Amino acid sequence: MAEACKLAAGNWKMNGLRADLAEARALAAACSEPGCGVLLCPPATLIAPMAEALAGSRVMGGGQDCHASESGAHTGDIAARMLADAGARHVILGHSERRADHLESSEVVAAKARAAQAAGLVAIVCVGETEAERDAGRTLDVVLGQLAASLPDGSSAANTVIAYEPVWAIGTGRTPSLEQIAEVHDALRTAVPDAAMSLLYGGSVKPGNAAEIFAIGNVDGALVGGASLKAADFAAIVAALDAA
Ligand code: 13P
């Protein structure tokens, strides 16, 4: 069976001006040796300049969302081909902040993932339960339900990465126990259509907890928010994944 690729992905969310490209350059300098995949997903305004700044380095660039259509009358939206044209290799889709802020259903996420894959991008499809859903004992139901509905036909390890992000762990400094992460990742591994698909954990990953999270079976990397904004912190997380 093919091994899943290791990936450390940073999600800058709605943070970053051109001056912050210095952090991306510092990350590339700190990650000069070959190792796991390293990805930064800045706001759309920085994708092209970041791709230029990181050209030839180990650090790839990606987007945080795309539209399901190739082009057309969708003011303010960005097509997957445009992300690819700007130098993106990946795109985060179905993040819980988009599911909440923009009422994105898993069906919408699947349509976006199909568009991303057609444009040659790797879709990073996010799933995760709320605290109320976990407290109700519904974690696996919710996560596996989102997974099944968010992946279009043809999703494979080559064009899709899954990120498990418990909503209550995002930006809170709280993380699930290692056993809770393992339970969800083990369930995801049996549910994904291609066993070699990379499975990332996301939610309050920091330099101090990365190594123990990466030691969990079926965790192939992380999707990192706050700690990806500082090159030194993200480089330490990359080093932990390299060592795992
Ligand atoms: P934090 O690492 O800031 O908790 O964010 C996680 C996340 O939402 C990444 O997509």
Short mmCIF file of N, CA and C in Angstrom, two decimals, residues 26-207:
data_model
loop_
_atom_site.label_atom_id
_atom_site.label_comp_id
_atom_site.label_asym_id
_atom_site.label_seq_id
_atom_site.Cartn_x
_atom_site.Cartn_y
_atom_site.Cartn_z
N ALA A 26 11.66 33.81 5.35
CA ALA A 26 12.40 33.26 6.50
C ALA A 26 12.09 31.77 6.68
N LEU A 27 10.83 31.39 6.43
CA LEU A 27 10.46 29.98 6.52
C LEU A 27 11.23 29.17 5.48
N ALA A 28 11.27 29.68 4.24
CA ALA A 28 11.98 28.97 3.17
C ALA A 28 13.46 28.81 3.55
N ALA A 29 14.03 29.85 4.14
CA ALA A 29 15.45 29.77 4.53
C ALA A 29 15.65 28.75 5.64
N ALA A 30 14.66 28.66 6.55
CA ALA A 30 14.80 27.73 7.68
C ALA A 30 14.53 26.29 7.25
N CYS A 31 13.86 26.10 6.12
CA CYS A 31 13.49 24.75 5.64
C CYS A 31 14.26 24.45 4.36
N SER A 32 15.54 24.65 4.37
CA SER A 32 16.31 24.51 3.12
C SER A 32 16.63 23.05 2.79
N GLU A 33 16.59 22.17 3.81
CA GLU A 33 16.88 20.75 3.54
C GLU A 33 15.62 20.06 3.03
N PRO A 34 15.75 19.02 2.18
CA PRO A 34 14.57 18.29 1.72
C PRO A 34 13.86 17.60 2.88
N GLY A 35 12.57 17.40 2.74
CA GLY A 35 11.80 16.73 3.80
C GLY A 35 10.34 16.68 3.41
N CYS A 36 9.46 16.80 4.41
CA CYS A 36 8.02 16.73 4.17
C CYS A 36 7.57 17.89 3.29
N GLY A 37 6.36 17.80 2.76
CA GLY A 37 5.79 18.91 2.02
C GLY A 37 5.53 20.08 2.96
N VAL A 38 5.79 21.29 2.49
CA VAL A 38 5.55 22.50 3.28
C VAL A 38 4.73 23.45 2.42
N LEU A 39 3.64 23.94 2.99
CA LEU A 39 2.69 24.75 2.22
C LEU A 39 2.26 25.96 3.04
N LEU A 40 2.21 27.11 2.41
CA LEU A 40 1.61 28.30 3.05
C LEU A 40 0.44 28.76 2.19
N CYS A 41 -0.71 28.97 2.84
CA CYS A 41 -1.90 29.46 2.15
C CYS A 41 -2.20 30.86 2.68
N PRO A 42 -1.70 31.89 1.97
CA PRO A 42 -1.93 33.26 2.41
C PRO A 42 -3.26 33.76 1.87
N PRO A 43 -3.68 34.98 2.23
CA PRO A 43 -4.85 35.56 1.58
C PRO A 43 -4.60 35.66 0.07
N ALA A 44 -5.68 35.71 -0.70
CA ALA A 44 -5.57 35.68 -2.17
C ALA A 44 -4.66 36.78 -2.71
N THR A 45 -4.65 37.93 -2.02
CA THR A 45 -3.83 39.05 -2.50
C THR A 45 -2.34 38.73 -2.49
N LEU A 46 -1.94 37.75 -1.69
CA LEU A 46 -0.50 37.45 -1.55
C LEU A 46 -0.07 36.19 -2.28
N ILE A 47 -1.01 35.48 -2.93
CA ILE A 47 -0.63 34.20 -3.54
C ILE A 47 0.44 34.40 -4.61
N ALA A 48 0.22 35.35 -5.52
CA ALA A 48 1.19 35.54 -6.61
C ALA A 48 2.53 36.08 -6.10
N PRO A 49 2.55 37.14 -5.28
CA PRO A 49 3.87 37.58 -4.80
C PRO A 49 4.56 36.54 -3.92
N MET A 50 3.77 35.74 -3.19
CA MET A 50 4.41 34.70 -2.37
C MET A 50 5.02 33.63 -3.27
N ALA A 51 4.30 33.26 -4.34
CA ALA A 51 4.84 32.26 -5.26
C ALA A 51 6.16 32.74 -5.85
N GLU A 52 6.24 34.03 -6.17
CA GLU A 52 7.50 34.59 -6.68
C GLU A 52 8.58 34.53 -5.61
N ALA A 53 8.20 34.92 -4.39
CA ALA A 53 9.19 34.96 -3.31
C ALA A 53 9.72 33.57 -2.97
N LEU A 54 8.87 32.54 -3.16
CA LEU A 54 9.24 31.19 -2.75
C LEU A 54 9.71 30.32 -3.90
N ALA A 55 9.78 30.89 -5.11
CA ALA A 55 10.16 30.10 -6.28
C ALA A 55 11.49 29.39 -6.02
N GLY A 56 11.52 28.11 -6.34
CA GLY A 56 12.75 27.34 -6.18
C GLY A 56 12.98 26.85 -4.76
N SER A 57 12.11 27.23 -3.83
CA SER A 57 12.28 26.76 -2.44
C SER A 57 11.40 25.54 -2.20
N ARG A 58 11.53 24.99 -1.00
CA ARG A 58 10.73 23.81 -0.61
C ARG A 58 9.29 24.20 -0.29
N VAL A 59 9.03 25.47 -0.06
CA VAL A 59 7.72 25.92 0.42
C VAL A 59 6.79 26.20 -0.77
N MET A 60 5.65 25.52 -0.79
CA MET A 60 4.65 25.72 -1.84
C MET A 60 3.61 26.75 -1.36
N GLY A 61 2.86 27.28 -2.31
CA GLY A 61 1.81 28.24 -1.98
C GLY A 61 0.44 27.69 -2.33
N GLY A 62 -0.57 28.16 -1.61
CA GLY A 62 -1.92 27.69 -1.88
C GLY A 62 -2.96 28.74 -1.56
N GLY A 63 -4.21 28.48 -1.95
CA GLY A 63 -5.32 29.37 -1.67
C GLY A 63 -6.14 28.86 -0.50
N GLN A 64 -7.11 29.65 -0.09
CA GLN A 64 -7.96 29.31 1.06
C GLN A 64 -9.40 28.99 0.68
N ASP A 65 -9.72 29.18 -0.61
CA ASP A 65 -11.09 28.92 -1.08
C ASP A 65 -11.07 29.08 -2.59
N CYS A 66 -12.03 28.49 -3.29
CA CYS A 66 -12.24 28.81 -4.70
C CYS A 66 -13.72 28.65 -5.00
N HIS A 67 -14.14 29.17 -6.14
CA HIS A 67 -15.52 29.01 -6.60
C HIS A 67 -15.64 27.68 -7.35
N ALA A 68 -16.87 27.17 -7.43
CA ALA A 68 -17.08 25.90 -8.12
C ALA A 68 -17.10 26.05 -9.64
N SER A 69 -17.33 27.29 -10.12
CA SER A 69 -17.39 27.50 -11.57
C SER A 69 -16.03 27.91 -12.12
N GLU A 70 -15.87 27.70 -13.44
CA GLU A 70 -14.59 28.04 -14.08
C GLU A 70 -14.41 29.53 -14.26
N SER A 71 -15.51 30.24 -14.45
CA SER A 71 -15.47 31.69 -14.68
C SER A 71 -16.90 32.18 -14.65
N GLY A 72 -17.10 33.48 -14.76
CA GLY A 72 -18.46 33.98 -14.90
C GLY A 72 -18.79 35.09 -13.93
N ALA A 73 -20.12 35.35 -13.82
CA ALA A 73 -20.61 36.50 -13.06
C ALA A 73 -20.73 36.14 -11.58
N HIS A 74 -19.59 36.16 -10.88
CA HIS A 74 -19.55 35.82 -9.45
C HIS A 74 -18.64 36.84 -8.76
N THR A 75 -19.17 38.03 -8.57
CA THR A 75 -18.38 39.14 -8.04
C THR A 75 -17.70 38.77 -6.73
N GLY A 76 -16.41 39.00 -6.70
CA GLY A 76 -15.65 38.77 -5.47
C GLY A 76 -15.11 37.37 -5.32
N ASP A 77 -15.53 36.45 -6.18
CA ASP A 77 -15.06 35.07 -6.06
C ASP A 77 -13.83 34.83 -6.93
N ILE A 78 -13.17 33.72 -6.67
CA ILE A 78 -11.94 33.37 -7.38
C ILE A 78 -12.07 31.94 -7.89
N ALA A 79 -11.79 31.75 -9.18
CA ALA A 79 -11.87 30.40 -9.76
C ALA A 79 -10.58 29.63 -9.46
N ALA A 80 -10.71 28.30 -9.45
CA ALA A 80 -9.55 27.45 -9.17
C ALA A 80 -8.43 27.69 -10.18
N ARG A 81 -8.80 27.90 -11.44
CA ARG A 81 -7.77 28.14 -12.48
C ARG A 81 -6.99 29.40 -12.18
N MET A 82 -7.68 30.39 -11.57
CA MET A 82 -7.00 31.64 -11.25
C MET A 82 -5.96 31.43 -10.15
N LEU A 83 -6.33 30.59 -9.18
CA LEU A 83 -5.36 30.26 -8.13
C LEU A 83 -4.14 29.57 -8.73
N ALA A 84 -4.41 28.61 -9.61
CA ALA A 84 -3.30 27.88 -10.24
C ALA A 84 -2.44 28.84 -11.05
N ASP A 85 -3.12 29.76 -11.74
CA ASP A 85 -2.41 30.74 -12.58
C ASP A 85 -1.53 31.67 -11.73
N ALA A 86 -1.97 31.90 -10.48
CA ALA A 86 -1.20 32.77 -9.57
C ALA A 86 -0.06 32.02 -8.88
N GLY A 87 0.02 30.70 -9.12
CA GLY A 87 1.12 29.93 -8.55
C GLY A 87 0.73 29.00 -7.42
N ALA A 88 -0.58 28.91 -7.13
CA ALA A 88 -1.02 28.00 -6.07
C ALA A 88 -0.92 26.56 -6.54
N ARG A 89 -0.60 25.67 -5.58
CA ARG A 89 -0.57 24.23 -5.87
C ARG A 89 -1.73 23.52 -5.16
N HIS A 90 -2.19 24.10 -4.07
CA HIS A 90 -3.25 23.52 -3.25
C HIS A 90 -4.32 24.58 -3.01
N VAL A 91 -5.49 24.14 -2.54
CA VAL A 91 -6.50 25.08 -2.05
C VAL A 91 -7.25 24.43 -0.89
N ILE A 92 -7.37 25.18 0.21
CA ILE A 92 -8.15 24.73 1.37
C ILE A 92 -9.63 24.89 1.03
N LEU A 93 -10.43 23.87 1.28
CA LEU A 93 -11.87 23.95 0.99
C LEU A 93 -12.67 23.43 2.18
N GLY A 94 -13.81 24.07 2.42
CA GLY A 94 -14.71 23.61 3.47
C GLY A 94 -14.17 23.83 4.87
N HIS A 95 -13.28 24.82 5.04
CA HIS A 95 -12.84 25.15 6.40
C HIS A 95 -14.06 25.51 7.24
N SER A 96 -14.01 25.18 8.52
CA SER A 96 -15.21 25.42 9.35
C SER A 96 -15.57 26.90 9.40
N GLU A 97 -14.57 27.78 9.22
CA GLU A 97 -14.91 29.21 9.22
C GLU A 97 -15.72 29.56 7.98
N ARG A 98 -15.46 28.90 6.86
CA ARG A 98 -16.28 29.13 5.66
C ARG A 98 -17.62 28.42 5.77
N ARG A 99 -17.62 27.23 6.36
CA ARG A 99 -18.91 26.54 6.54
C ARG A 99 -19.82 27.40 7.43
N ALA A 100 -19.22 28.09 8.43
CA ALA A 100 -20.02 28.90 9.36
C ALA A 100 -20.31 30.29 8.79
N ASP A 101 -19.28 30.99 8.29
CA ASP A 101 -19.45 32.38 7.86
C ASP A 101 -20.21 32.48 6.53
N HIS A 102 -20.03 31.49 5.66
CA HIS A 102 -20.60 31.56 4.31
C HIS A 102 -21.60 30.44 4.06
N LEU A 103 -22.00 29.77 5.12
CA LEU A 103 -23.03 28.72 5.04
C LEU A 103 -22.72 27.70 3.96
N GLU A 104 -21.44 27.32 3.84
CA GLU A 104 -21.06 26.34 2.82
C GLU A 104 -21.46 24.94 3.28
N SER A 105 -22.25 24.27 2.47
CA SER A 105 -22.63 22.89 2.76
C SER A 105 -21.55 21.96 2.20
N SER A 106 -21.59 20.71 2.63
CA SER A 106 -20.65 19.73 2.09
C SER A 106 -20.84 19.55 0.59
N GLU A 107 -22.07 19.73 0.10
CA GLU A 107 -22.31 19.60 -1.34
C GLU A 107 -21.60 20.73 -2.10
N VAL A 108 -21.63 21.93 -1.54
CA VAL A 108 -20.89 23.04 -2.15
C VAL A 108 -19.39 22.76 -2.12
N VAL A 109 -18.93 22.22 -0.99
CA VAL A 109 -17.50 21.90 -0.87
C VAL A 109 -17.11 20.87 -1.93
N ALA A 110 -17.95 19.88 -2.16
CA ALA A 110 -17.64 18.86 -3.17
C ALA A 110 -17.55 19.48 -4.57
N ALA A 111 -18.45 20.42 -4.86
CA ALA A 111 -18.41 21.08 -6.17
C ALA A 111 -17.13 21.90 -6.32
N LYS A 112 -16.72 22.56 -5.24
CA LYS A 112 -15.47 23.33 -5.28
C LYS A 112 -14.27 22.39 -5.43
N ALA A 113 -14.31 21.27 -4.73
CA ALA A 113 -13.19 20.32 -4.82
C ALA A 113 -13.08 19.78 -6.23
N ARG A 114 -14.22 19.52 -6.87
CA ARG A 114 -14.19 19.03 -8.25
C ARG A 114 -13.53 20.07 -9.15
N ALA A 115 -13.88 21.33 -8.96
CA ALA A 115 -13.29 22.41 -9.77
C ALA A 115 -11.79 22.54 -9.50
N ALA A 116 -11.41 22.42 -8.24
CA ALA A 116 -9.99 22.53 -7.88
C ALA A 116 -9.19 21.40 -8.53
N GLN A 117 -9.71 20.18 -8.42
CA GLN A 117 -9.01 19.03 -9.00
C GLN A 117 -8.90 19.18 -10.51
N ALA A 118 -9.97 19.68 -11.14
CA ALA A 118 -9.95 19.86 -12.60
C ALA A 118 -8.92 20.90 -13.02
N ALA A 119 -8.65 21.84 -12.13
CA ALA A 119 -7.66 22.89 -12.43
C ALA A 119 -6.24 22.45 -12.08
N GLY A 120 -6.09 21.21 -11.61
CA GLY A 120 -4.76 20.70 -11.30
C GLY A 120 -4.29 21.01 -9.90
N LEU A 121 -5.20 21.52 -9.07
CA LEU A 121 -4.85 21.81 -7.68
C LEU A 121 -5.13 20.60 -6.79
N VAL A 122 -4.42 20.52 -5.68
CA VAL A 122 -4.76 19.55 -4.64
C VAL A 122 -5.77 20.22 -3.71
N ALA A 123 -6.93 19.59 -3.54
CA ALA A 123 -7.97 20.11 -2.64
C ALA A 123 -7.69 19.62 -1.22
N ILE A 124 -7.56 20.56 -0.28
CA ILE A 124 -7.43 20.19 1.14
C ILE A 124 -8.82 20.35 1.74
N VAL A 125 -9.52 19.23 1.89
CA VAL A 125 -10.92 19.24 2.31
C VAL A 125 -10.99 19.11 3.84
N CYS A 126 -11.63 20.10 4.48
CA CYS A 126 -11.67 20.14 5.95
C CYS A 126 -12.98 19.57 6.48
N VAL A 127 -12.85 18.82 7.56
CA VAL A 127 -14.01 18.27 8.27
C VAL A 127 -13.77 18.46 9.76
N GLY A 128 -14.84 18.48 10.55
CA GLY A 128 -14.65 18.59 11.99
C GLY A 128 -15.95 18.88 12.70
N GLU A 129 -16.02 18.38 13.95
CA GLU A 129 -17.23 18.52 14.74
C GLU A 129 -17.18 19.76 15.63
N THR A 130 -18.34 20.27 16.00
CA THR A 130 -18.42 21.33 17.00
C THR A 130 -18.32 20.70 18.39
N GLU A 131 -18.18 21.56 19.38
CA GLU A 131 -18.11 21.04 20.75
C GLU A 131 -19.43 20.36 21.14
N ALA A 132 -20.54 20.96 20.72
CA ALA A 132 -21.85 20.38 21.06
C ALA A 132 -22.00 19.00 20.43
N GLU A 133 -21.51 18.86 19.19
CA GLU A 133 -21.60 17.55 18.52
C GLU A 133 -20.73 16.52 19.23
N ARG A 134 -19.52 16.94 19.67
CA ARG A 134 -18.67 15.99 20.43
C ARG A 134 -19.35 15.60 21.73
N ASP A 135 -19.88 16.61 22.45
CA ASP A 135 -20.51 16.32 23.73
C ASP A 135 -21.69 15.37 23.56
N ALA A 136 -22.34 15.43 22.40
CA ALA A 136 -23.49 14.56 22.14
C ALA A 136 -23.06 13.18 21.63
N GLY A 137 -21.75 12.95 21.56
CA GLY A 137 -21.26 11.65 21.11
C GLY A 137 -21.38 11.44 19.61
N ARG A 138 -21.46 12.56 18.87
CA ARG A 138 -21.72 12.45 17.43
C ARG A 138 -20.48 12.70 16.56
N THR A 139 -19.30 12.75 17.17
CA THR A 139 -18.09 13.15 16.43
C THR A 139 -17.89 12.34 15.15
N LEU A 140 -17.86 11.01 15.28
CA LEU A 140 -17.56 10.20 14.09
C LEU A 140 -18.66 10.31 13.04
N ASP A 141 -19.92 10.36 13.51
CA ASP A 141 -21.05 10.53 12.56
C ASP A 141 -20.87 11.80 11.74
N VAL A 142 -20.56 12.90 12.46
CA VAL A 142 -20.46 14.20 11.80
C VAL A 142 -19.28 14.22 10.84
N VAL A 143 -18.12 13.78 11.32
CA VAL A 143 -16.90 13.86 10.52
C VAL A 143 -17.00 12.95 9.29
N LEU A 144 -17.47 11.73 9.48
CA LEU A 144 -17.56 10.81 8.34
C LEU A 144 -18.67 11.23 7.39
N GLY A 145 -19.73 11.84 7.93
CA GLY A 145 -20.79 12.36 7.06
C GLY A 145 -20.28 13.51 6.20
N GLN A 146 -19.54 14.42 6.82
CA GLN A 146 -18.97 15.53 6.05
C GLN A 146 -18.00 15.00 4.99
N LEU A 147 -17.19 14.02 5.37
CA LEU A 147 -16.22 13.46 4.42
C LEU A 147 -16.93 12.88 3.20
N ALA A 148 -17.92 12.05 3.45
CA ALA A 148 -18.60 11.37 2.34
C ALA A 148 -19.26 12.38 1.40
N ALA A 149 -19.82 13.45 1.97
CA ALA A 149 -20.56 14.41 1.14
C ALA A 149 -19.66 15.48 0.52
N SER A 150 -18.42 15.62 1.01
CA SER A 150 -17.55 16.70 0.54
C SER A 150 -16.56 16.26 -0.52
N LEU A 151 -16.45 14.94 -0.77
CA LEU A 151 -15.48 14.47 -1.75
C LEU A 151 -16.16 14.12 -3.07
N PRO A 152 -15.77 14.75 -4.17
CA PRO A 152 -16.35 14.36 -5.45
C PRO A 152 -15.79 13.03 -5.93
N ASP A 153 -16.48 12.38 -6.85
CA ASP A 153 -15.94 11.17 -7.49
C ASP A 153 -14.58 11.52 -8.09
N GLY A 154 -13.69 10.57 -8.06
CA GLY A 154 -12.37 10.81 -8.66
C GLY A 154 -11.37 11.38 -7.67
N SER A 155 -11.78 11.57 -6.41
CA SER A 155 -10.84 12.07 -5.41
C SER A 155 -9.82 10.97 -5.09
N SER A 156 -8.56 11.33 -5.10
CA SER A 156 -7.49 10.35 -4.86
C SER A 156 -6.41 11.01 -4.04
N ALA A 157 -5.42 10.20 -3.66
CA ALA A 157 -4.29 10.76 -2.90
C ALA A 157 -3.54 11.80 -3.71
N ALA A 158 -3.63 11.72 -5.03
CA ALA A 158 -2.89 12.67 -5.87
C ALA A 158 -3.56 14.04 -5.92
N ASN A 159 -4.86 14.10 -5.69
CA ASN A 159 -5.54 15.39 -5.86
C ASN A 159 -6.31 15.85 -4.62
N THR A 160 -6.20 15.11 -3.52
CA THR A 160 -6.99 15.44 -2.33
C THR A 160 -6.22 15.14 -1.05
N VAL A 161 -6.32 16.04 -0.10
CA VAL A 161 -5.80 15.87 1.26
C VAL A 161 -6.99 16.13 2.19
N ILE A 162 -7.07 15.40 3.29
CA ILE A 162 -8.15 15.63 4.26
C ILE A 162 -7.55 16.30 5.50
N ALA A 163 -8.23 17.32 6.02
CA ALA A 163 -7.81 17.95 7.27
C ALA A 163 -8.93 17.79 8.30
N TYR A 164 -8.60 17.10 9.40
CA TYR A 164 -9.55 16.99 10.52
C TYR A 164 -9.30 18.13 11.48
N GLU A 165 -10.26 19.04 11.57
CA GLU A 165 -10.13 20.19 12.45
C GLU A 165 -11.35 20.30 13.35
N PRO A 166 -11.26 19.83 14.60
CA PRO A 166 -12.39 20.01 15.52
C PRO A 166 -12.64 21.52 15.69
N VAL A 167 -13.86 21.95 15.49
CA VAL A 167 -14.15 23.40 15.50
C VAL A 167 -13.74 24.04 16.82
N TRP A 168 -13.93 23.30 17.92
CA TRP A 168 -13.68 23.83 19.25
C TRP A 168 -12.19 23.92 19.57
N ALA A 169 -11.34 23.34 18.72
CA ALA A 169 -9.89 23.38 18.95
C ALA A 169 -9.21 24.48 18.14
N ILE A 170 -9.97 25.13 17.26
CA ILE A 170 -9.37 26.11 16.36
C ILE A 170 -9.21 27.44 17.07
N GLY A 171 -7.96 27.88 17.19
CA GLY A 171 -7.67 29.20 17.75
C GLY A 171 -7.96 29.30 19.24
N THR A 172 -8.16 28.18 19.91
CA THR A 172 -8.56 28.21 21.32
C THR A 172 -7.44 27.79 22.26
N GLY A 173 -6.38 27.18 21.71
CA GLY A 173 -5.34 26.63 22.57
C GLY A 173 -5.73 25.28 23.17
N ARG A 174 -6.94 24.83 22.89
CA ARG A 174 -7.38 23.51 23.38
C ARG A 174 -7.19 22.50 22.25
N THR A 175 -6.75 21.31 22.59
CA THR A 175 -6.67 20.25 21.59
C THR A 175 -7.36 19.01 22.13
N PRO A 176 -7.83 18.14 21.24
CA PRO A 176 -8.34 16.86 21.71
C PRO A 176 -7.20 16.07 22.34
N SER A 177 -7.54 15.04 23.11
CA SER A 177 -6.49 14.14 23.60
C SER A 177 -5.90 13.40 22.41
N LEU A 178 -4.72 12.83 22.62
CA LEU A 178 -4.08 12.08 21.54
C LEU A 178 -4.97 10.90 21.13
N GLU A 179 -5.67 10.32 22.11
CA GLU A 179 -6.57 9.19 21.82
C GLU A 179 -7.74 9.65 20.96
N GLN A 180 -8.26 10.85 21.26
CA GLN A 180 -9.39 11.36 20.47
C GLN A 180 -8.95 11.64 19.03
N ILE A 181 -7.76 12.21 18.87
CA ILE A 181 -7.26 12.45 17.49
C ILE A 181 -7.09 11.11 16.78
N ALA A 182 -6.50 10.14 17.48
CA ALA A 182 -6.27 8.82 16.87
C ALA A 182 -7.58 8.17 16.45
N GLU A 183 -8.60 8.30 17.29
CA GLU A 183 -9.90 7.67 16.97
C GLU A 183 -10.46 8.21 15.66
N VAL A 184 -10.41 9.53 15.51
CA VAL A 184 -10.97 10.13 14.30
C VAL A 184 -10.10 9.79 13.08
N HIS A 185 -8.78 9.88 13.24
CA HIS A 185 -7.91 9.60 12.09
C HIS A 185 -7.99 8.14 11.66
N ASP A 186 -8.12 7.23 12.62
CA ASP A 186 -8.28 5.82 12.25
C ASP A 186 -9.57 5.62 11.45
N ALA A 187 -10.63 6.31 11.89
CA ALA A 187 -11.92 6.19 11.17
C ALA A 187 -11.81 6.81 9.78
N LEU A 188 -11.11 7.95 9.69
CA LEU A 188 -10.94 8.58 8.37
C LEU A 188 -10.16 7.66 7.43
N ARG A 189 -9.12 7.02 7.96
CA ARG A 189 -8.29 6.17 7.09
C ARG A 189 -9.11 5.07 6.45
N THR A 190 -10.05 4.50 7.20
CA THR A 190 -10.85 3.42 6.61
C THR A 190 -11.94 3.97 5.69
N ALA A 191 -12.27 5.26 5.87
CA ALA A 191 -13.39 5.82 5.09
C ALA A 191 -12.94 6.50 3.79
N VAL A 192 -11.70 6.93 3.70
CA VAL A 192 -11.29 7.66 2.49
C VAL A 192 -11.27 6.72 1.29
N PRO A 193 -11.55 7.27 0.10
CA PRO A 193 -11.61 6.41 -1.09
C PRO A 193 -10.25 5.90 -1.54
N ASP A 194 -9.18 6.51 -1.05
CA ASP A 194 -7.81 6.10 -1.42
C ASP A 194 -7.02 6.07 -0.11
N ALA A 195 -6.57 4.90 0.29
CA ALA A 195 -5.92 4.74 1.61
C ALA A 195 -4.64 5.56 1.72
N ALA A 196 -4.08 5.98 0.60
CA ALA A 196 -2.83 6.76 0.64
C ALA A 196 -3.09 8.26 0.77
N MET A 197 -4.34 8.66 0.94
CA MET A 197 -4.65 10.09 1.08
C MET A 197 -4.03 10.62 2.37
N SER A 198 -3.42 11.79 2.31
CA SER A 198 -2.82 12.37 3.51
C SER A 198 -3.92 12.90 4.43
N LEU A 199 -3.76 12.61 5.72
CA LEU A 199 -4.74 13.03 6.74
C LEU A 199 -4.04 13.99 7.70
N LEU A 200 -4.45 15.27 7.67
CA LEU A 200 -3.84 16.29 8.52
C LEU A 200 -4.72 16.52 9.75
N TYR A 201 -4.08 16.81 10.87
CA TYR A 201 -4.81 17.29 12.04
C TYR A 201 -4.66 18.81 12.10
N GLY A 202 -5.72 19.52 12.47
CA GLY A 202 -5.63 20.98 12.65
C GLY A 202 -6.41 21.42 13.87
N GLY A 203 -5.90 22.46 14.51
CA GLY A 203 -6.55 23.01 15.70
C GLY A 203 -5.54 23.16 16.81
N SER A 204 -5.03 24.41 16.99
CA SER A 204 -4.08 24.72 18.07
C SER A 204 -2.81 23.88 18.03
N VAL A 205 -2.33 23.55 16.81
CA VAL A 205 -1.02 22.91 16.69
C VAL A 205 0.06 23.97 16.90
N LYS A 206 1.00 23.65 17.75
CA LYS A 206 2.08 24.58 18.12
C LYS A 206 3.39 23.81 18.13
N PRO A 207 4.54 24.52 18.20
CA PRO A 207 5.81 23.80 18.32
C PRO A 207 5.82 22.85 19.51
#
